[in-house]
CSV table of C-alpha atoms in Angstrom, one decimal:
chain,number,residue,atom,x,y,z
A,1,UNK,CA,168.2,186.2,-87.2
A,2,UNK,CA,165.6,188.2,-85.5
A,3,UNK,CA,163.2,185.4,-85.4
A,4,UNK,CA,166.0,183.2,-83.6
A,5,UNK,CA,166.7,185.9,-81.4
A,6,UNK,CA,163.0,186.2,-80.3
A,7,UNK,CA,162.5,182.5,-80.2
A,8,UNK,CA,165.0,182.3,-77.7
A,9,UNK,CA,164.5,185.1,-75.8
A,10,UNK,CA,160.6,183.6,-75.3
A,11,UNK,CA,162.4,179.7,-74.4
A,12,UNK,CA,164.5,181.9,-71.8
A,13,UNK,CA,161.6,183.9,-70.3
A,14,UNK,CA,159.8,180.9,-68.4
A,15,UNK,CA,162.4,179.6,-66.9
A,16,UNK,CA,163.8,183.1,-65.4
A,17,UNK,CA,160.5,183.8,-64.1
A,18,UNK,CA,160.5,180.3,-62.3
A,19,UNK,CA,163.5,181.4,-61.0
A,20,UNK,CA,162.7,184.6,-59.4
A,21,UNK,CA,160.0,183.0,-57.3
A,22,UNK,CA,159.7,184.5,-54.0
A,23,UNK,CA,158.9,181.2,-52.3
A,24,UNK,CA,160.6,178.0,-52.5
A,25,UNK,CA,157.5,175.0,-52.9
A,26,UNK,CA,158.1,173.1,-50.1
A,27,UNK,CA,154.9,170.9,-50.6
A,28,UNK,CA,154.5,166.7,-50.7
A,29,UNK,CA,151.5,164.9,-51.5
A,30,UNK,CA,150.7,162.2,-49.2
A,31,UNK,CA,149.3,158.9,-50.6
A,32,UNK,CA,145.5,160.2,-50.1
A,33,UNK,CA,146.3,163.3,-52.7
A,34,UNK,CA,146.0,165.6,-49.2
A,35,UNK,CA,148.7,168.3,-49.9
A,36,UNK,CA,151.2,168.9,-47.1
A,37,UNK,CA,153.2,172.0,-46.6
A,38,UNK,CA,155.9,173.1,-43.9
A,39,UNK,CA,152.8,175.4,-42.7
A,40,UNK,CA,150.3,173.2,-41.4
A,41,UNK,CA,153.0,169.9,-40.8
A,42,UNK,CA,151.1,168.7,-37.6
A,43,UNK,CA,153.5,168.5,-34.2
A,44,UNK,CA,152.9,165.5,-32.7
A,45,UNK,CA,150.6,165.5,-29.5
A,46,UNK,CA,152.5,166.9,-26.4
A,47,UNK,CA,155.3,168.3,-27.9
A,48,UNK,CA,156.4,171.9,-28.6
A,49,UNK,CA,156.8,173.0,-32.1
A,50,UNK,CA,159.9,174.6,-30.9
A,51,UNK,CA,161.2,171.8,-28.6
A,52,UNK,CA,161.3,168.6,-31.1
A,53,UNK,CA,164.4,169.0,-31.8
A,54,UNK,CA,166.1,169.4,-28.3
A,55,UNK,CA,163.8,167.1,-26.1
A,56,UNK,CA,161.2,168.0,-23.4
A,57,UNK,CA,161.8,170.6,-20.8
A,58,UNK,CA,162.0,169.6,-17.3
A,59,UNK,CA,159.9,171.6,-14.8
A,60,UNK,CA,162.2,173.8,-12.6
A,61,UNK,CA,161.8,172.3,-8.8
A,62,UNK,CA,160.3,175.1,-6.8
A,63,UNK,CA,162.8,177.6,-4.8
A,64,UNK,CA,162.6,177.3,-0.5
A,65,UNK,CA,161.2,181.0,-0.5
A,66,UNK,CA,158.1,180.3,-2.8
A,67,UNK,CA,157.1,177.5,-1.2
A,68,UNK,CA,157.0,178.9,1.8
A,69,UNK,CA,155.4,182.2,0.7
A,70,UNK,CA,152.6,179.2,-1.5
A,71,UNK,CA,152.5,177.2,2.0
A,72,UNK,CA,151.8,180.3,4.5
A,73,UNK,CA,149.4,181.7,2.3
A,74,UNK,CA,147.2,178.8,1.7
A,75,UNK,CA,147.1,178.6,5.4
A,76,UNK,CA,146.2,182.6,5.9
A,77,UNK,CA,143.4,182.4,3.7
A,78,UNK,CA,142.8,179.2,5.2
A,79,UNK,CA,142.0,180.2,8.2
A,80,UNK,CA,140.0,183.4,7.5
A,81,UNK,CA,137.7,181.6,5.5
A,82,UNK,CA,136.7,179.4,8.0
A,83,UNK,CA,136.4,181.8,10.6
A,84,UNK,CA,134.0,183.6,8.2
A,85,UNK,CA,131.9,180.5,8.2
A,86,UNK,CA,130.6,181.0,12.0
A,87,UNK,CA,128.7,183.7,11.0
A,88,UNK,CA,127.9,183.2,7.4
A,89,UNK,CA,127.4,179.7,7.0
A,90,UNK,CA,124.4,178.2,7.6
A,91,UNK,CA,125.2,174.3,7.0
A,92,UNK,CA,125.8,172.5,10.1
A,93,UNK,CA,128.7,170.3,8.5
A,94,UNK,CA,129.9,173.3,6.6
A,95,UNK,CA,130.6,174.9,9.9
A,96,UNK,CA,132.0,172.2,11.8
A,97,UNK,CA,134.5,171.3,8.7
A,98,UNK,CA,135.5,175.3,8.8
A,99,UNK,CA,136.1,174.6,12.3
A,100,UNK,CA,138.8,171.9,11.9
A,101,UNK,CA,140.4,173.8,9.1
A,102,UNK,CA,141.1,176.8,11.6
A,103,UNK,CA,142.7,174.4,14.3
A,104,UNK,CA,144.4,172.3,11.2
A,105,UNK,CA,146.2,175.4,9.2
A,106,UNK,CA,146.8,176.6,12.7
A,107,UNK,CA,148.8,173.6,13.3
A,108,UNK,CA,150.5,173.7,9.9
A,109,UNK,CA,151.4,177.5,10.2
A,110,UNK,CA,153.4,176.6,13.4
A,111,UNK,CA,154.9,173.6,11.2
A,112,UNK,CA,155.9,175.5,8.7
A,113,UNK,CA,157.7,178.2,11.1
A,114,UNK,CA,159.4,175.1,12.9
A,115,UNK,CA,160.6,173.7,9.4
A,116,UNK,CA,161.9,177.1,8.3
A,117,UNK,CA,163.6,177.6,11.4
A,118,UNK,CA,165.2,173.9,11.3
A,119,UNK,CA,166.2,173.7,8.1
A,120,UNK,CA,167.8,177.8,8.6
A,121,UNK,CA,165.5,179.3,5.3
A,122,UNK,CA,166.2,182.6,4.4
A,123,UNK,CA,162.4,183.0,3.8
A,124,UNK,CA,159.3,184.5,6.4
A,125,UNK,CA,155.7,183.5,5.7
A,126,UNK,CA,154.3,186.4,4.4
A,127,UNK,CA,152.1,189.3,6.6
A,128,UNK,CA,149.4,189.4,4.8
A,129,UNK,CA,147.0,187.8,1.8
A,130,UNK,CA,147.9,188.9,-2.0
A,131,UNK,CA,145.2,190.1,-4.3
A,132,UNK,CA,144.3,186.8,-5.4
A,133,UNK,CA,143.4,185.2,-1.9
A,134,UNK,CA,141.7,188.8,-0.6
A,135,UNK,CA,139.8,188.8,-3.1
A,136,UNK,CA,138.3,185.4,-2.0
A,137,UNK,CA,137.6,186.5,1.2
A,138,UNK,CA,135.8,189.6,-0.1
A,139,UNK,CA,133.6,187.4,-1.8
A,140,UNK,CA,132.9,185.2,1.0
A,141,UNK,CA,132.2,188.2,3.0
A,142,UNK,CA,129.6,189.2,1.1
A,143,UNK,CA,127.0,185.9,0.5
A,144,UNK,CA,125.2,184.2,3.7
A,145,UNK,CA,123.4,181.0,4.1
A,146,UNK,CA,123.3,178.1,1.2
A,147,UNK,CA,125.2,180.5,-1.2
A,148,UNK,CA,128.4,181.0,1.2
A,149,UNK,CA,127.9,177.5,2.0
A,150,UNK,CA,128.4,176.5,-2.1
A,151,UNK,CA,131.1,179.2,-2.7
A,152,UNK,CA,133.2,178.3,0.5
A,153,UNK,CA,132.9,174.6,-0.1
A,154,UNK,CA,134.2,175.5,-3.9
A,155,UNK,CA,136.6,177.6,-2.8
A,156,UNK,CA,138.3,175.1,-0.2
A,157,UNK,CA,138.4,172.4,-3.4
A,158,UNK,CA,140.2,175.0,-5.4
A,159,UNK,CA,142.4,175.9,-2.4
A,160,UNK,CA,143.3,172.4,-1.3
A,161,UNK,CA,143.6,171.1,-4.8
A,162,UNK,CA,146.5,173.5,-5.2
A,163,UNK,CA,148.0,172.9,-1.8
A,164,UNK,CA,148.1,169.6,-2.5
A,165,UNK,CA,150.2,169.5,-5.4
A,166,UNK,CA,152.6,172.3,-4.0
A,167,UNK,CA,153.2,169.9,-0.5
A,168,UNK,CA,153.8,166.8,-2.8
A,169,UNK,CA,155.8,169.0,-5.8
A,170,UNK,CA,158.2,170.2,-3.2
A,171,UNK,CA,158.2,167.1,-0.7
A,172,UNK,CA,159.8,165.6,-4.0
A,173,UNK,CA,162.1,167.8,-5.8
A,174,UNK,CA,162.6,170.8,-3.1
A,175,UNK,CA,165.8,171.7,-2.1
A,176,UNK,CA,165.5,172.3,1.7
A,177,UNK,CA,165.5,169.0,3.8
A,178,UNK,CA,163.3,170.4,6.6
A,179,UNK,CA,160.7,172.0,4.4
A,180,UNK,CA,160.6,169.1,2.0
A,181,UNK,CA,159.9,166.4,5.4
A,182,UNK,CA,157.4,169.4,6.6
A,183,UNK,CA,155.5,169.3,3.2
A,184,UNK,CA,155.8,165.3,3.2
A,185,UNK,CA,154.1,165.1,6.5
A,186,UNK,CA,151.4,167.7,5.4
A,187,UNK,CA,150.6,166.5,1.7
A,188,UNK,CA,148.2,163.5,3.6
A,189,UNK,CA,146.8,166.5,5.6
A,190,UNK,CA,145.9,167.8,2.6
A,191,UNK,CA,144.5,165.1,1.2
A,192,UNK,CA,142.4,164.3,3.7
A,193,UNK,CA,140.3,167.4,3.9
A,194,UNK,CA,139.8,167.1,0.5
A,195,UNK,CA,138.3,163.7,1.1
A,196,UNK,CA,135.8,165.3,4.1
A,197,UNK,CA,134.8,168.2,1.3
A,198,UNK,CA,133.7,165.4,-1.2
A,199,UNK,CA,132.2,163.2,1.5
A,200,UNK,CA,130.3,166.2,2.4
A,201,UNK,CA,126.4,166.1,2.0
């Protein structure tokens, strides 16, 4: 009897011990033998691990009050970079393309107030430049000659390049109808001076 009793007690054993496994195998073997766990399943290109199941996420359309607060500020530094340029800069084309950006953002500021005005925005350009764009301007401030001339031609890329797509973002899904016909009318603005930087020797 004692033998039964231990011969079953040992058929028993492997079985609980399967049983009490902490961590369910959730493993398949694809048809190359590569093993394939619910850790390192690959999420298709471009979509969220967390979003597969719902769909993609559509980008929020930007609020009247940052875009004017993005618009006013790309002017501001704008213009105080180029100013910078008729004392630092030693490129004659440099120069003159500083000068048209000081009479162009000038133009655009007093769109933008128009707009804002028009289309009744609770919203004021801001006063001053944040952190980000004063720290720009310190930089500039600081080099003279070819190497302002490189780091204000990179910076107005930069600057533009972002301008750009906040004019068309908002011109297409903003919620003001006097900003988004002031950004319309500006996005080409935009472009173009990006167009004089590249044809720029």
């Amino acid at each position: 009897m004692k033998k039964i009793a231990l011969t079953l007690m040992l058929g028993v054993a492997p079985i609980a011990l399967a049983a009490c496994g902490h961590k369910t195998d959730t493993s398949m073997t694809t048809t190359d033998n590569t093993v394939m766990t619910t850790d390192n399943m690959a999420v298709p290109p471009g979509e969220d691990a967390n979003m597969m199941d719902n769909g993609a996420m559509a980008m929020a359309p930007m609020a009247s009050t940052d875009f004017v607060t993005k618009a006013a500020m790309t002017d501001m530094y704008e213009i105080a970079a180029s100013k910078l340029a008729a004392t630092h800069a030693s490129s004659p084309d440099v120069k003159k393309f500083a000068t048209e950006m000081i009479a162009a953002h000038t133009a655009t500021t007093a769109g933008l107030k128009a707009a804002i005005a028009k289309g009744k925005v609770d919203a004021a350009p801001p006063a001053a430049l944040d952190a980000e764009h004063k720290a720009m301007i310190d930089a500039l401030t600081a080099v003279h000659g070819a190497q302002f001339d490189a780091l204000y031609r990179s910076q107005q890329t930069d600057a533009h390049t972002k301008a750009l797509g906040v004019m068309q973002g908002y011109a297409s899904g903003g919620d003001n109808d006097a900003l988004k016909a002031f950004a319309a009318d500006t996005a080409p603005k935009v472009q173009s001076h990006l167009d004089m930087l590249k044809a720029m020797p």
